[in-house]
Short mmCIF file of C-alpha atoms and ligand atoms in Angstrom, two decimals:
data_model
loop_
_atom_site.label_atom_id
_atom_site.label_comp_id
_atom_site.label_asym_id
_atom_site.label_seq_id
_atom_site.Cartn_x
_atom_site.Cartn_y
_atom_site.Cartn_z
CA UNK A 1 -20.99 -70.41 45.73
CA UNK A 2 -19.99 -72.26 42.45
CA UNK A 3 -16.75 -70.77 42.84
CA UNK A 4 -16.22 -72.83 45.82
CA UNK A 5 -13.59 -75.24 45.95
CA UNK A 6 -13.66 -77.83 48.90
CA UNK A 7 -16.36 -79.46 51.25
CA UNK A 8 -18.59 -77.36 52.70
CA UNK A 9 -22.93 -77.23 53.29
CA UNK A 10 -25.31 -74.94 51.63
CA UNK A 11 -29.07 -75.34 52.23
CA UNK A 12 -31.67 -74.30 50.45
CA UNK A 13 -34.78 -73.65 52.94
CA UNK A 14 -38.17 -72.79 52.46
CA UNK A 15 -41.84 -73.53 52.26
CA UNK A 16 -43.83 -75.37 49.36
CA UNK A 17 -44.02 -73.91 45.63
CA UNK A 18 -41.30 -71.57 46.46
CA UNK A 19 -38.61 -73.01 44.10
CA UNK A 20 -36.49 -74.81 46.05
CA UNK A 21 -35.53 -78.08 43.95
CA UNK A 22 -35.30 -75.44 40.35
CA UNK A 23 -32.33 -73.88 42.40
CA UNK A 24 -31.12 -77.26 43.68
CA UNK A 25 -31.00 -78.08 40.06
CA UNK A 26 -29.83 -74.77 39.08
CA UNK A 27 -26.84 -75.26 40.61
CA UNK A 28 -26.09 -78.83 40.43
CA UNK A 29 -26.50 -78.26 36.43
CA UNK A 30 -23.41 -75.70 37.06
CA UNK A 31 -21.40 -78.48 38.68
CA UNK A 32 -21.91 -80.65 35.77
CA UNK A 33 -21.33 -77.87 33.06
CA UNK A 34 -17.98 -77.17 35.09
CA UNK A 35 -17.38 -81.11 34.39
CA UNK A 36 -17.65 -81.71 38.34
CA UNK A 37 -19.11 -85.51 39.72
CA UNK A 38 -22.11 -85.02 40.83
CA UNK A 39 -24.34 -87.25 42.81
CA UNK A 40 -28.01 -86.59 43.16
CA UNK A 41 -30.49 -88.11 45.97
CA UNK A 42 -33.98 -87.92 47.64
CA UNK A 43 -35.75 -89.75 50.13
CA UNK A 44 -37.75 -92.88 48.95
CA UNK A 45 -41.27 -91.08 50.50
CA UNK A 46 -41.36 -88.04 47.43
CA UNK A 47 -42.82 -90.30 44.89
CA UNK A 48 -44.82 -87.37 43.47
CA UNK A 49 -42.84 -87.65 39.88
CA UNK A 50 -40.42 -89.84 38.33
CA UNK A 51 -38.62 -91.77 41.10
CA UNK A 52 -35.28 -91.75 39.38
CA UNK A 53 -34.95 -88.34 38.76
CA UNK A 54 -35.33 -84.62 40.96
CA UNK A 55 -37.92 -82.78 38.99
CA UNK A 56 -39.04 -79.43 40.15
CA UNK A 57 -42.39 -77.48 39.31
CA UNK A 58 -40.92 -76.00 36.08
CA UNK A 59 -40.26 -79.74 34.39
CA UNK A 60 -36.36 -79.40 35.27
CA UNK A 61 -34.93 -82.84 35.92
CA UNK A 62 -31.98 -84.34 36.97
CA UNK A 63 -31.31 -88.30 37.33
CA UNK A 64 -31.41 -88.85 41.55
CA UNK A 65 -30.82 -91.93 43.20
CA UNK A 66 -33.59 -92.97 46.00
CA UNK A 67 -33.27 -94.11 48.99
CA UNK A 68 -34.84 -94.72 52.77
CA UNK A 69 -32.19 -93.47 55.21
CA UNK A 70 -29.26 -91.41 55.63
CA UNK A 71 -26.90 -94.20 56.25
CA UNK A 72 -27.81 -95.62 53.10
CA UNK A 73 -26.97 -92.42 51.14
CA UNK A 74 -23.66 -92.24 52.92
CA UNK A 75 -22.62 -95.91 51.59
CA UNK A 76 -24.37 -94.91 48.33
CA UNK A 77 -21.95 -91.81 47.34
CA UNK A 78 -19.10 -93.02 45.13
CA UNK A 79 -15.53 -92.54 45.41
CA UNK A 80 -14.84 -89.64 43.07
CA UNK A 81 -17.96 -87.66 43.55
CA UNK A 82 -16.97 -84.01 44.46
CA UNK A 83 -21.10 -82.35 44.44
CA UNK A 84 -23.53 -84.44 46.21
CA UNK A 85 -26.86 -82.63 45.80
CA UNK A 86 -29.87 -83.67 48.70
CA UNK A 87 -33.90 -82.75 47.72
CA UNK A 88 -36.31 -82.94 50.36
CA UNK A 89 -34.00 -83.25 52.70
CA UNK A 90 -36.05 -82.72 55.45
CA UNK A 91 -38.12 -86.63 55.22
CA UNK A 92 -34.72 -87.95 55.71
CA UNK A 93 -33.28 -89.06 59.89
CA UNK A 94 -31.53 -86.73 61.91
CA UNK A 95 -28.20 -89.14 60.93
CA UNK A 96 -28.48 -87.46 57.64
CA UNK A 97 -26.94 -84.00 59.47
CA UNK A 98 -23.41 -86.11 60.43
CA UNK A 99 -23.99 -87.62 57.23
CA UNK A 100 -23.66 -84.20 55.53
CA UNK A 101 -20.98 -82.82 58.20
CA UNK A 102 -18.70 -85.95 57.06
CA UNK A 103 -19.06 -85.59 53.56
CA UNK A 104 -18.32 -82.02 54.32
CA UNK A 105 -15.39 -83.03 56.00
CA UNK A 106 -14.17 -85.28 53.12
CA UNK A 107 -13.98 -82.30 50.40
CA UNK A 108 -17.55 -82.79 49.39
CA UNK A 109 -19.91 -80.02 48.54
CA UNK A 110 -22.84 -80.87 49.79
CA UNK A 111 -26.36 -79.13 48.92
CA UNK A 112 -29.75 -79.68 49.84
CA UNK A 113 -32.78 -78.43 49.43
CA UNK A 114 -35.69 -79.11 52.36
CA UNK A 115 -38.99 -77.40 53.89
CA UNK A 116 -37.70 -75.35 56.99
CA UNK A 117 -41.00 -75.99 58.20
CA UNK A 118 -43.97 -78.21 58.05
CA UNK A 119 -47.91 -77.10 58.05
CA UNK A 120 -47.98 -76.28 61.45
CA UNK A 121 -44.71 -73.80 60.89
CA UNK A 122 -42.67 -76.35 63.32
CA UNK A 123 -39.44 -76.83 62.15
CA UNK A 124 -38.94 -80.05 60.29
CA UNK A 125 -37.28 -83.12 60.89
CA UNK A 126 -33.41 -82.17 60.65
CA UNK A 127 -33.04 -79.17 58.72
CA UNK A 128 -32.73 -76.87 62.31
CA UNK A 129 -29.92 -78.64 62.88
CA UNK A 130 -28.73 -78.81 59.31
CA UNK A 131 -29.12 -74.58 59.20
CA UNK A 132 -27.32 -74.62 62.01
CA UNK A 133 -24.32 -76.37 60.52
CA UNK A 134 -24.43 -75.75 56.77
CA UNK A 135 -21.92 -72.86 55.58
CA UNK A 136 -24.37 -71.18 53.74
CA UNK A 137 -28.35 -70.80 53.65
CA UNK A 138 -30.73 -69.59 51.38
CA UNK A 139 -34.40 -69.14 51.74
CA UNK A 140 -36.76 -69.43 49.36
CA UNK A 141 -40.13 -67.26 49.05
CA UNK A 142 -43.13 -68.12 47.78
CA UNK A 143 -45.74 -66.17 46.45
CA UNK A 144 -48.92 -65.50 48.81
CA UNK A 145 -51.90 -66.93 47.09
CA UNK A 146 -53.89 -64.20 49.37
CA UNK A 147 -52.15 -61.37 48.80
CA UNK A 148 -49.38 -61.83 46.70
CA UNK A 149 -46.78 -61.06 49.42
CA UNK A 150 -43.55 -63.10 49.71
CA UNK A 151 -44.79 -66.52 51.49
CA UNK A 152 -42.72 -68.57 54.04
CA UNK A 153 -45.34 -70.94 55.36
CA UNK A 154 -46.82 -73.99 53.57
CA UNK A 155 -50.27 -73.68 54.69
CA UNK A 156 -52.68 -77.26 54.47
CA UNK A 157 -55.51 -76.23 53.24
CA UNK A 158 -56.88 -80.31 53.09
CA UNK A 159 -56.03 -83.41 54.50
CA UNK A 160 -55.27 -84.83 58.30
CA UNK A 161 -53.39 -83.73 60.83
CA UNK A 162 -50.20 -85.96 59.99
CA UNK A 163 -46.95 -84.16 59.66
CA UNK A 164 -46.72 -85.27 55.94
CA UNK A 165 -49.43 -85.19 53.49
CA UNK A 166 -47.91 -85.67 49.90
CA UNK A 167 -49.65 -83.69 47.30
CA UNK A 168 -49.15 -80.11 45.99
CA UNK A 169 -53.42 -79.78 46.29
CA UNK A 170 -53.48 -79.82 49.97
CA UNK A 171 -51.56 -76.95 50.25
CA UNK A 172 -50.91 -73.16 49.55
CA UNK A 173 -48.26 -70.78 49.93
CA UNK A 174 -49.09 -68.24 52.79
CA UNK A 175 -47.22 -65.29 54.26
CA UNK A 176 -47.48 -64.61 58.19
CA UNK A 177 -50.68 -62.00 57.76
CA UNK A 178 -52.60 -64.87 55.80
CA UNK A 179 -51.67 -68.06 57.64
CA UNK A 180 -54.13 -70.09 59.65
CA UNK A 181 -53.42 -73.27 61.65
CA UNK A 182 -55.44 -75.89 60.14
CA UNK A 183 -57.11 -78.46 61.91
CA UNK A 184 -58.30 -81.70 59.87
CA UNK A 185 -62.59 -81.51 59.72
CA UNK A 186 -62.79 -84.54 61.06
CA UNK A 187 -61.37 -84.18 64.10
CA UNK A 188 -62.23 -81.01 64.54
CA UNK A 189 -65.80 -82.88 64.62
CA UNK A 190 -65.18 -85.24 67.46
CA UNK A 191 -63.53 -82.43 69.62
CA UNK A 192 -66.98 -80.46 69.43
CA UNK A 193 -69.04 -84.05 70.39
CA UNK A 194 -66.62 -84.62 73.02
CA UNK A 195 -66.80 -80.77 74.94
CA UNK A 196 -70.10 -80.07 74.63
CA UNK A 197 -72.28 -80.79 77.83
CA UNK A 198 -74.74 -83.14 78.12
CA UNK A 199 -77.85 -82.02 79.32
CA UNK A 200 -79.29 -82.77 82.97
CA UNK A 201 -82.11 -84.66 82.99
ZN1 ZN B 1 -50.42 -63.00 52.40
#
């Protein structure tokens, strides 16, 4: 709630393209019209656009300070600050939940914006935990490129099987009638070699 005065957690959840960082910045922009000191960060790993600024997919930008873990955002938030605002939350440790809860605790506002989820619909990193915790929760929809439904998954549609694959072209939004667990080719490959029997001779 802009209205609210006081620390407390709101998290803005959902899968890829479904406009989580435009609402991050949505709101932080409010913060900063209502002359509010705001404090912007994101893990080191989203390099996909400028890495001193959150941009989302509608060319909305905010300056953002990067770093590698959640202690270092902790010692990076300035006396003063009263909004700290989180994007892709969910690359950072699970320290960056107690990190939250004790900014929380100090009068901060805190809000972040993460995937719930990754590819495989498992939930990611810290953001159970930071659901559990956070005051308020929103989640995002996407739009089903199948069927135009509202879309909660981020399905891989290229790529390995590592948990993160960087790059808006290996995915697409899905709802739960169009997902389908992907499996890498390659792999996919050996596991045929390997299970099928060899032939007496
Ligand atoms: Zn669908």
């Amino acid at each position: 709630m802009d209205s609210h005065r006081g620390g407390w957690i709101e998290i803005i959840a959902g899968g890829m393209f479904s406009g989580k960082s435009e609402e991050l910045i949505r709101r932080l922009r409010r913060a900063v019209i209502a002359r509010q000191r705001v404090q912007v960060f994101k893990p080191l790993i989203d390099d996909r656009f400028a890495t001193d600024e959150v941009v989302s997919r509608d060319e909305r930008r905010l300056k953002a300070v990067s770093i590698g873990t959640s202690a270092e955002l902790r010692a990076r938030v300035e006396i003063g600050v009263q909004v700290v605002g989180i994007d892709e939350i969910q690359f950072f440790d699970n320290g960056v939940v107690d990190v939250c809860m004790q900014l929380a605790d100090a009068g901060i506002r805190v809000i972040a914006a993460g995937l719930d989820q990754d590819y495989m619909r498992r939930p990611f990193g810290p953001m159970p935990a930071l659901l559990a915790v956070a005051e308020e929760v929103s989640k995002m929809h996407a739009v089903c490129v199948r069927c135009r439904g509202a879309a909660h998954y981020s399905q891989r549609v290229s790529g390995g099987n590592a948990q993160v694959e960087v790059g808006d072209t290996s995915y697409e939004a899905r709802c739960r009638g169009c997902y389908e667990r992907y499996t890498a080719e390659a792999e996919e490959d050996l596991a045929v070699q390997l299970t099928i029997p060899q032939p007496v001779s």
